[in-house]
């Protein structure tokens, strides 16, 4: 018969039938009716290393680190996008099941990415900060120095609105919110200093301008609680600040 061969794998008294297909790989394949291959018939073996099993050389499975699937990353990004809008419209106490429904995913998918409300809030906040940092590089590469600074400051107004909404809820984070805000502060100050330096070097604004003064002015407007439409006021202030920063008389005159 040609369907299998008898081979001595561990001594004269230990005879085993092995498949002629896998004999060269050293992996015994049971041929008796009702027996099942350890990895499933016809399945591909995972990444492996040699070990001894039942007197024969077989392969040991290794765990392989995988990147998140593309659809999983899309789900995460979609949840963050919808969560920011939902928190803005309905407050941070909105049902997370409702956030999942609006994002078009199941609650289980949301909780796999963000096990708690605080985890989702922190992720939304971090995403806004990282968006600012990425925008600085993008604007610097595609816009003139003055227009890059203008576009980034407009985006900063949106960031302030998100921070005002989320910051109170972040007090429940382990260790408080100070480390998170320290992380965001480093990214933001680095971005504004880079943009202002580029504008100064091009001659678009005065060299004696303190980059942080621009941010302080916008944050100051946002803190005036009596102005419900402060974002619109802050965007108008961006134009005023940049117009007043043009080369001319120095601030010390």
PDB file of C-alpha atoms in Angstrom:
ATOM      1  CA  UNK A   1       0.000   0.000   0.000  1.00  0.00           C
ATOM      2  CA  UNK A   2       1.286   3.483  -0.875  1.00  0.00           C
ATOM      3  CA  UNK A   3      -0.885   5.642   1.363  1.00  0.00           C
ATOM      4  CA  UNK A   4       1.432   5.296   4.387  1.00  0.00           C
ATOM      5  CA  UNK A   5       4.729   3.770   5.485  1.00  0.00           C
ATOM      6  CA  UNK A   6       5.878   2.126   8.716  1.00  0.00           C
ATOM      7  CA  UNK A   7       8.837   3.929  10.334  1.00  0.00           C
ATOM      8  CA  UNK A   8      10.786   3.267  13.532  1.00  0.00           C
ATOM      9  CA  UNK A   9      10.877   6.651  15.306  1.00  0.00           C
ATOM     10  CA  UNK A  10      11.970   5.658  18.849  1.00  0.00           C
ATOM     11  CA  UNK A  11      13.326   2.054  18.778  1.00  0.00           C
ATOM     12  CA  UNK A  12      12.520  -1.401  17.480  1.00  0.00           C
ATOM     13  CA  UNK A  13       9.449  -1.872  19.679  1.00  0.00           C
ATOM     14  CA  UNK A  14       7.930   1.557  18.985  1.00  0.00           C
ATOM     15  CA  UNK A  15       6.560   1.495  15.450  1.00  0.00           C
ATOM     16  CA  UNK A  16       4.443   4.355  14.125  1.00  0.00           C
ATOM     17  CA  UNK A  17       2.567   4.974  10.850  1.00  0.00           C
ATOM     18  CA  UNK A  18       3.361   8.440   9.451  1.00  0.00           C
ATOM     19  CA  UNK A  19       2.143  10.268   6.389  1.00  0.00           C
ATOM     20  CA  UNK A  20       4.560  10.261   3.429  1.00  0.00           C
ATOM     21  CA  UNK A  21       3.627  13.922   2.920  1.00  0.00           C
ATOM     22  CA  UNK A  22       4.790  15.132   6.353  1.00  0.00           C
ATOM     23  CA  UNK A  23       7.542  12.548   6.916  1.00  0.00           C
ATOM     24  CA  UNK A  24      10.202  14.918   5.655  1.00  0.00           C
ATOM     25  CA  UNK A  25       9.012  17.693   7.994  1.00  0.00           C
ATOM     26  CA  UNK A  26       9.290  15.385  10.997  1.00  0.00           C
ATOM     27  CA  UNK A  27       5.646  15.946  12.063  1.00  0.00           C
ATOM     28  CA  UNK A  28       3.689  12.721  12.684  1.00  0.00           C
ATOM     29  CA  UNK A  29       0.252  12.725  11.089  1.00  0.00           C
ATOM     30  CA  UNK A  30      -2.187  10.100  12.447  1.00  0.00           C
ATOM     31  CA  UNK A  31      -3.851   8.117   9.692  1.00  0.00           C
ATOM     32  CA  UNK A  32      -6.191   6.001  11.784  1.00  0.00           C
ATOM     33  CA  UNK A  33      -9.899   6.673  11.373  1.00  0.00           C
ATOM     34  CA  UNK A  34     -11.183   9.147  13.950  1.00  0.00           C
ATOM     35  CA  UNK A  35      -7.777  10.613  14.861  1.00  0.00           C
ATOM     36  CA  UNK A  36      -7.231  14.362  14.434  1.00  0.00           C
ATOM     37  CA  UNK A  37      -4.050  16.252  13.579  1.00  0.00           C
ATOM     38  CA  UNK A  38      -3.024  18.461  16.544  1.00  0.00           C
ATOM     39  CA  UNK A  39      -3.254  21.614  14.416  1.00  0.00           C
ATOM     40  CA  UNK A  40      -6.242  20.546  12.338  1.00  0.00           C
ATOM     41  CA  UNK A  41      -6.148  18.720   9.023  1.00  0.00           C
ATOM     42  CA  UNK A  42      -4.830  20.865   6.214  1.00  0.00           C
ATOM     43  CA  UNK A  43      -4.155  23.881   8.430  1.00  0.00           C
ATOM     44  CA  UNK A  44      -0.975  25.912   8.131  1.00  0.00           C
ATOM     45  CA  UNK A  45       1.396  25.710  11.071  1.00  0.00           C
ATOM     46  CA  UNK A  46       2.165  28.919  12.955  1.00  0.00           C
ATOM     47  CA  UNK A  47       5.713  30.222  13.381  1.00  0.00           C
ATOM     48  CA  UNK A  48       7.558  27.405  15.185  1.00  0.00           C
ATOM     49  CA  UNK A  49      10.742  26.076  16.787  1.00  0.00           C
ATOM     50  CA  UNK A  50      11.870  22.437  17.219  1.00  0.00           C
ATOM     51  CA  UNK A  51      10.826  20.370  20.251  1.00  0.00           C
ATOM     52  CA  UNK A  52      10.463  16.605  20.879  1.00  0.00           C
ATOM     53  CA  UNK A  53       6.942  15.198  21.046  1.00  0.00           C
ATOM     54  CA  UNK A  54       6.135  11.447  21.387  1.00  0.00           C
ATOM     55  CA  UNK A  55       9.602  10.523  20.221  1.00  0.00           C
ATOM     56  CA  UNK A  56       9.402  12.619  17.077  1.00  0.00           C
ATOM     57  CA  UNK A  57      10.726  16.084  16.214  1.00  0.00           C
ATOM     58  CA  UNK A  58       7.825  18.498  15.936  1.00  0.00           C
ATOM     59  CA  UNK A  59       7.416  22.250  16.022  1.00  0.00           C
ATOM     60  CA  UNK A  60       6.535  24.517  18.952  1.00  0.00           C
ATOM     61  CA  UNK A  61       4.272  27.484  18.319  1.00  0.00           C
ATOM     62  CA  UNK A  62       5.614  30.975  19.044  1.00  0.00           C
ATOM     63  CA  UNK A  63       3.402  33.954  19.734  1.00  0.00           C
ATOM     64  CA  UNK A  64       3.717  36.653  17.065  1.00  0.00           C
ATOM     65  CA  UNK A  65       2.975  40.310  17.853  1.00  0.00           C
ATOM     66  CA  UNK A  66       0.547  41.720  15.339  1.00  0.00           C
ATOM     67  CA  UNK A  67      -0.411  45.269  14.493  1.00  0.00           C
ATOM     68  CA  UNK A  68      -4.071  46.237  14.951  1.00  0.00           C
ATOM     69  CA  UNK A  69      -6.183  45.235  11.979  1.00  0.00           C
ATOM     70  CA  UNK A  70      -7.141  48.054   9.644  1.00  0.00           C
ATOM     71  CA  UNK A  71     -10.834  47.663  10.455  1.00  0.00           C
ATOM     72  CA  UNK A  72     -10.095  47.773  14.205  1.00  0.00           C
ATOM     73  CA  UNK A  73      -8.134  51.009  13.752  1.00  0.00           C
ATOM     74  CA  UNK A  74     -10.969  52.487  11.695  1.00  0.00           C
ATOM     75  CA  UNK A  75     -13.441  51.583  14.431  1.00  0.00           C
ATOM     76  CA  UNK A  76     -11.253  53.248  17.055  1.00  0.00           C
ATOM     77  CA  UNK A  77     -10.858  56.422  15.013  1.00  0.00           C
ATOM     78  CA  UNK A  78     -14.593  56.524  14.315  1.00  0.00           C
ATOM     79  CA  UNK A  79     -15.446  56.115  18.006  1.00  0.00           C
ATOM     80  CA  UNK A  80     -13.127  58.994  18.951  1.00  0.00           C
ATOM     81  CA  UNK A  81     -14.587  61.254  16.274  1.00  0.00           C
ATOM     82  CA  UNK A  82     -18.175  60.541  17.313  1.00  0.00           C
ATOM     83  CA  UNK A  83     -17.366  60.736  21.038  1.00  0.00           C
ATOM     84  CA  UNK A  84     -15.954  64.245  20.684  1.00  0.00           C
ATOM     85  CA  UNK A  85     -19.129  65.443  18.931  1.00  0.00           C
ATOM     86  CA  UNK A  86     -21.360  63.598  21.410  1.00  0.00           C
ATOM     87  CA  UNK A  87     -19.564  65.064  24.420  1.00  0.00           C
ATOM     88  CA  UNK A  88     -19.862  68.536  22.879  1.00  0.00           C
ATOM     89  CA  UNK A  89     -23.606  68.201  22.221  1.00  0.00           C
ATOM     90  CA  UNK A  90     -24.727  66.199  25.234  1.00  0.00           C
ATOM     91  CA  UNK A  91     -21.989  66.491  27.855  1.00  0.00           C
ATOM     92  CA  UNK A  92     -19.512  63.936  29.117  1.00  0.00           C
ATOM     93  CA  UNK A  93     -22.201  61.957  30.968  1.00  0.00           C
ATOM     94  CA  UNK A  94     -23.784  60.695  27.747  1.00  0.00           C
ATOM     95  CA  UNK A  95     -24.362  56.929  27.641  1.00  0.00           C
ATOM     96  CA  UNK A  96     -21.403  55.114  26.091  1.00  0.00           C
ATOM     97  CA  UNK A  97     -23.863  52.694  24.498  1.00  0.00           C
ATOM     98  CA  UNK A  98     -25.319  55.719  22.716  1.00  0.00           C
ATOM     99  CA  UNK A  99     -21.843  56.774  21.586  1.00  0.00           C
ATOM    100  CA  UNK A 100     -21.336  53.267  20.178  1.00  0.00           C
ATOM    101  CA  UNK A 101     -24.701  53.434  18.395  1.00  0.00           C
ATOM    102  CA  UNK A 102     -23.855  56.788  16.802  1.00  0.00           C
ATOM    103  CA  UNK A 103     -20.458  55.434  15.745  1.00  0.00           C
ATOM    104  CA  UNK A 104     -22.097  52.443  14.079  1.00  0.00           C
ATOM    105  CA  UNK A 105     -20.332  49.849  16.246  1.00  0.00           C
ATOM    106  CA  UNK A 106     -21.480  47.476  18.956  1.00  0.00           C
ATOM    107  CA  UNK A 107     -20.992  48.326  22.651  1.00  0.00           C
ATOM    108  CA  UNK A 108     -18.513  45.466  22.919  1.00  0.00           C
ATOM    109  CA  UNK A 109     -16.320  47.054  20.250  1.00  0.00           C
ATOM    110  CA  UNK A 110     -16.308  50.372  22.105  1.00  0.00           C
ATOM    111  CA  UNK A 111     -15.431  48.763  25.450  1.00  0.00           C
ATOM    112  CA  UNK A 112     -12.629  46.705  23.900  1.00  0.00           C
ATOM    113  CA  UNK A 113     -10.940  49.927  22.848  1.00  0.00           C
ATOM    114  CA  UNK A 114     -11.997  52.047  25.852  1.00  0.00           C
ATOM    115  CA  UNK A 115     -12.878  49.986  28.939  1.00  0.00           C
ATOM    116  CA  UNK A 116     -14.032  53.026  30.947  1.00  0.00           C
ATOM    117  CA  UNK A 117     -15.519  56.463  30.353  1.00  0.00           C
ATOM    118  CA  UNK A 118     -12.303  58.033  31.657  1.00  0.00           C
ATOM    119  CA  UNK A 119     -10.257  56.059  29.119  1.00  0.00           C
ATOM    120  CA  UNK A 120     -12.428  57.388  26.288  1.00  0.00           C
ATOM    121  CA  UNK A 121     -12.264  60.981  27.591  1.00  0.00           C
ATOM    122  CA  UNK A 122      -8.492  60.809  27.897  1.00  0.00           C
ATOM    123  CA  UNK A 123      -8.165  59.364  24.397  1.00  0.00           C
ATOM    124  CA  UNK A 124     -10.339  62.147  22.938  1.00  0.00           C
ATOM    125  CA  UNK A 125      -8.191  64.757  24.686  1.00  0.00           C
ATOM    126  CA  UNK A 126      -4.913  63.181  23.583  1.00  0.00           C
ATOM    127  CA  UNK A 127      -6.184  62.963  20.016  1.00  0.00           C
ATOM    128  CA  UNK A 128      -6.883  66.706  19.979  1.00  0.00           C
ATOM    129  CA  UNK A 129      -3.405  67.494  21.305  1.00  0.00           C
ATOM    130  CA  UNK A 130      -1.718  65.196  18.799  1.00  0.00           C
ATOM    131  CA  UNK A 131      -3.832  66.741  16.063  1.00  0.00           C
ATOM    132  CA  UNK A 132      -2.392  70.148  16.977  1.00  0.00           C
ATOM    133  CA  UNK A 133       1.156  68.804  16.886  1.00  0.00           C
ATOM    134  CA  UNK A 134       0.602  67.157  13.496  1.00  0.00           C
ATOM    135  CA  UNK A 135      -1.054  70.295  12.122  1.00  0.00           C
ATOM    136  CA  UNK A 136       1.989  72.389  12.955  1.00  0.00           C
ATOM    137  CA  UNK A 137       4.146  70.212  10.705  1.00  0.00           C
ATOM    138  CA  UNK A 138       1.543  70.060   7.954  1.00  0.00           C
ATOM    139  CA  UNK A 139       0.884  73.830   7.914  1.00  0.00           C
ATOM    140  CA  UNK A 140       4.604  74.611   7.988  1.00  0.00           C
ATOM    141  CA  UNK A 141       5.124  72.393   4.949  1.00  0.00           C
ATOM    142  CA  UNK A 142       2.206  73.737   2.896  1.00  0.00           C
ATOM    143  CA  UNK A 143       1.551  77.366   3.935  1.00  0.00           C
ATOM    144  CA  UNK A 144       3.503  80.583   4.189  1.00  0.00           C
ATOM    145  CA  UNK A 145       4.893  81.309   7.682  1.00  0.00           C
ATOM    146  CA  UNK A 146       2.189  83.838   8.594  1.00  0.00           C
ATOM    147  CA  UNK A 147      -0.688  81.764   7.191  1.00  0.00           C
ATOM    148  CA  UNK A 148       0.641  78.627   8.913  1.00  0.00           C
ATOM    149  CA  UNK A 149       0.585  80.472  12.238  1.00  0.00           C
ATOM    150  CA  UNK A 150      -2.913  81.802  11.563  1.00  0.00           C
ATOM    151  CA  UNK A 151      -4.332  78.388  10.625  1.00  0.00           C
ATOM    152  CA  UNK A 152      -2.781  76.739  13.681  1.00  0.00           C
ATOM    153  CA  UNK A 153      -4.140  79.374  16.062  1.00  0.00           C
ATOM    154  CA  UNK A 154      -7.635  78.835  14.639  1.00  0.00           C
ATOM    155  CA  UNK A 155      -7.237  75.140  15.347  1.00  0.00           C
ATOM    156  CA  UNK A 156      -6.036  75.973  18.854  1.00  0.00           C
ATOM    157  CA  UNK A 157      -9.402  77.607  19.534  1.00  0.00           C
ATOM    158  CA  UNK A 158     -11.112  74.265  18.823  1.00  0.00           C
ATOM    159  CA  UNK A 159      -8.659  72.558  21.176  1.00  0.00           C
ATOM    160  CA  UNK A 160      -9.532  74.996  23.984  1.00  0.00           C
ATOM    161  CA  UNK A 161     -13.219  74.204  23.547  1.00  0.00           C
ATOM    162  CA  UNK A 162     -12.532  70.457  23.808  1.00  0.00           C
ATOM    163  CA  UNK A 163     -10.297  70.908  26.852  1.00  0.00           C
ATOM    164  CA  UNK A 164     -12.898  73.042  28.656  1.00  0.00           C
ATOM    165  CA  UNK A 165     -15.462  70.326  28.093  1.00  0.00           C
ATOM    166  CA  UNK A 166     -13.332  67.335  29.080  1.00  0.00           C
ATOM    167  CA  UNK A 167     -10.949  68.718  31.727  1.00  0.00           C
ATOM    168  CA  UNK A 168     -13.375  68.522  34.704  1.00  0.00           C
ATOM    169  CA  UNK A 169     -14.107  64.852  33.978  1.00  0.00           C
ATOM    170  CA  UNK A 170     -10.377  64.063  33.813  1.00  0.00           C
ATOM    171  CA  UNK A 171     -10.023  64.740  37.555  1.00  0.00           C
ATOM    172  CA  UNK A 172     -10.923  61.092  38.180  1.00  0.00           C
ATOM    173  CA  UNK A 173      -7.853  59.809  36.319  1.00  0.00           C
ATOM    174  CA  UNK A 174      -5.376  57.861  38.446  1.00  0.00           C
ATOM    175  CA  UNK A 175      -2.764  60.358  39.590  1.00  0.00           C
ATOM    176  CA  UNK A 176      -4.936  63.249  38.445  1.00  0.00           C
ATOM    177  CA  UNK A 177      -4.754  65.124  35.179  1.00  0.00           C
ATOM    178  CA  UNK A 178      -1.450  66.927  35.771  1.00  0.00           C
ATOM    179  CA  UNK A 179       0.686  64.411  33.849  1.00  0.00           C
ATOM    180  CA  UNK A 180      -1.722  64.444  30.933  1.00  0.00           C
ATOM    181  CA  UNK A 181      -1.713  68.247  30.800  1.00  0.00           C
ATOM    182  CA  UNK A 182       2.073  68.301  31.167  1.00  0.00           C
ATOM    183  CA  UNK A 183       2.296  66.057  28.096  1.00  0.00           C
ATOM    184  CA  UNK A 184      -0.066  68.305  26.130  1.00  0.00           C
ATOM    185  CA  UNK A 185       1.698  71.473  27.264  1.00  0.00           C
ATOM    186  CA  UNK A 186       5.017  70.284  25.880  1.00  0.00           C
ATOM    187  CA  UNK A 187       3.523  69.524  22.469  1.00  0.00           C
ATOM    188  CA  UNK A 188       1.601  72.802  22.274  1.00  0.00           C
ATOM    189  CA  UNK A 189       4.424  75.106  23.388  1.00  0.00           C
ATOM    190  CA  UNK A 190       6.798  73.341  21.018  1.00  0.00           C
ATOM    191  CA  UNK A 191       4.392  73.866  18.137  1.00  0.00           C
ATOM    192  CA  UNK A 192       3.726  77.576  18.760  1.00  0.00           C
ATOM    193  CA  UNK A 193       7.432  78.362  19.249  1.00  0.00           C
ATOM    194  CA  UNK A 194       8.284  76.650  15.971  1.00  0.00           C
ATOM    195  CA  UNK A 195       5.556  78.507  14.064  1.00  0.00           C
ATOM    196  CA  UNK A 196       6.439  81.911  15.527  1.00  0.00           C
ATOM    197  CA  UNK A 197      10.169  81.427  14.895  1.00  0.00           C
ATOM    198  CA  UNK A 198       9.458  80.616  11.261  1.00  0.00           C
ATOM    199  CA  UNK A 199       7.268  83.716  10.932  1.00  0.00           C
ATOM    200  CA  UNK A 200       9.906  85.914  12.616  1.00  0.00           C
ATOM    201  CA  UNK A 201      12.680  84.540  10.385  1.00  0.00           C
ATOM    202  CA  UNK A 202      10.588  85.370   7.319  1.00  0.00           C
ATOM    203  CA  UNK A 203      10.000  88.941   8.515  1.00  0.00           C
ATOM    204  CA  UNK A 204       6.219  88.443   8.778  1.00  0.00           C
ATOM    205  CA  UNK A 205       6.024  89.323  12.495  1.00  0.00           C
ATOM    206  CA  UNK A 206       8.162  91.187  15.037  1.00  0.00           C
ATOM    207  CA  UNK A 207      11.096  89.464  16.684  1.00  0.00           C
ATOM    208  CA  UNK A 208      10.136  90.675  20.191  1.00  0.00           C
ATOM    209  CA  UNK A 209       6.854  88.758  20.208  1.00  0.00           C
ATOM    210  CA  UNK A 210       6.475  86.138  22.954  1.00  0.00           C
ATOM    211  CA  UNK A 211       4.801  83.108  21.359  1.00  0.00           C
ATOM    212  CA  UNK A 212       2.994  82.206  24.591  1.00  0.00           C
ATOM    213  CA  UNK A 213       1.336  85.644  24.696  1.00  0.00           C
ATOM    214  CA  UNK A 214      -0.685  84.601  21.644  1.00  0.00           C
ATOM    215  CA  UNK A 215      -1.963  81.513  23.434  1.00  0.00           C
ATOM    216  CA  UNK A 216      -2.635  83.346  26.693  1.00  0.00           C
ATOM    217  CA  UNK A 217      -4.817  85.859  24.874  1.00  0.00           C
ATOM    218  CA  UNK A 218      -6.951  83.125  23.320  1.00  0.00           C
ATOM    219  CA  UNK A 219      -7.249  81.207  26.581  1.00  0.00           C
ATOM    220  CA  UNK A 220      -8.227  84.463  28.317  1.00  0.00           C
ATOM    221  CA  UNK A 221     -11.169  84.951  25.975  1.00  0.00           C
ATOM    222  CA  UNK A 222     -12.341  81.392  26.596  1.00  0.00           C
ATOM    223  CA  UNK A 223     -12.378  81.985  30.349  1.00  0.00           C
ATOM    224  CA  UNK A 224     -14.960  84.767  30.072  1.00  0.00           C
ATOM    225  CA  UNK A 225     -18.002  82.662  30.949  1.00  0.00           C
ATOM    226  CA  UNK A 226     -20.419  85.503  30.206  1.00  0.00           C
ATOM    227  CA  UNK A 227     -19.660  85.176  26.480  1.00  0.00           C
ATOM    228  CA  UNK A 228     -21.500  82.103  25.182  1.00  0.00           C
ATOM    229  CA  UNK A 229     -20.030  82.431  21.692  1.00  0.00           C
ATOM    230  CA  UNK A 230     -16.460  82.918  22.856  1.00  0.00           C
ATOM    231  CA  UNK A 231     -15.002  80.688  20.058  1.00  0.00           C
ATOM    232  CA  UNK A 232     -16.187  83.217  17.466  1.00  0.00           C
ATOM    233  CA  UNK A 233     -14.645  86.021  19.536  1.00  0.00           C
ATOM    234  CA  UNK A 234     -11.415  84.049  19.855  1.00  0.00           C
ATOM    235  CA  UNK A 235     -11.196  83.558  16.096  1.00  0.00           C
ATOM    236  CA  UNK A 236     -11.643  87.302  15.551  1.00  0.00           C
ATOM    237  CA  UNK A 237      -8.941  87.867  18.154  1.00  0.00           C
ATOM    238  CA  UNK A 238      -6.544  85.716  16.123  1.00  0.00           C
ATOM    239  CA  UNK A 239      -6.808  88.219  13.264  1.00  0.00           C
ATOM    240  CA  UNK A 240      -6.277  91.157  15.629  1.00  0.00           C
ATOM    241  CA  UNK A 241      -3.280  89.572  17.318  1.00  0.00           C
ATOM    242  CA  UNK A 242      -1.531  88.775  14.053  1.00  0.00           C
ATOM    243  CA  UNK A 243      -2.254  92.210  12.598  1.00  0.00           C
ATOM    244  CA  UNK A 244      -0.743  93.791  15.712  1.00  0.00           C
ATOM    245  CA  UNK A 245       2.313  91.535  15.470  1.00  0.00           C
ATOM    246  CA  UNK A 246       3.440  92.857  12.088  1.00  0.00           C
ATOM    247  CA  UNK A 247       6.862  94.512  11.950  1.00  0.00           C
ATOM    248  CA  UNK A 248       6.816  98.167  13.037  1.00  0.00           C
ATOM    249  CA  UNK A 249       7.198  99.766  16.416  1.00  0.00           C
ATOM    250  CA  UNK A 250       8.558  97.420  19.048  1.00  0.00           C
ATOM    251  CA  UNK A 251       6.578  96.618  22.176  1.00  0.00           C
ATOM    252  CA  UNK A 252       9.085  98.543  24.308  1.00  0.00           C
ATOM    253  CA  UNK A 253       8.379 101.882  22.567  1.00  0.00           C
TER     254      UNK A 253
END
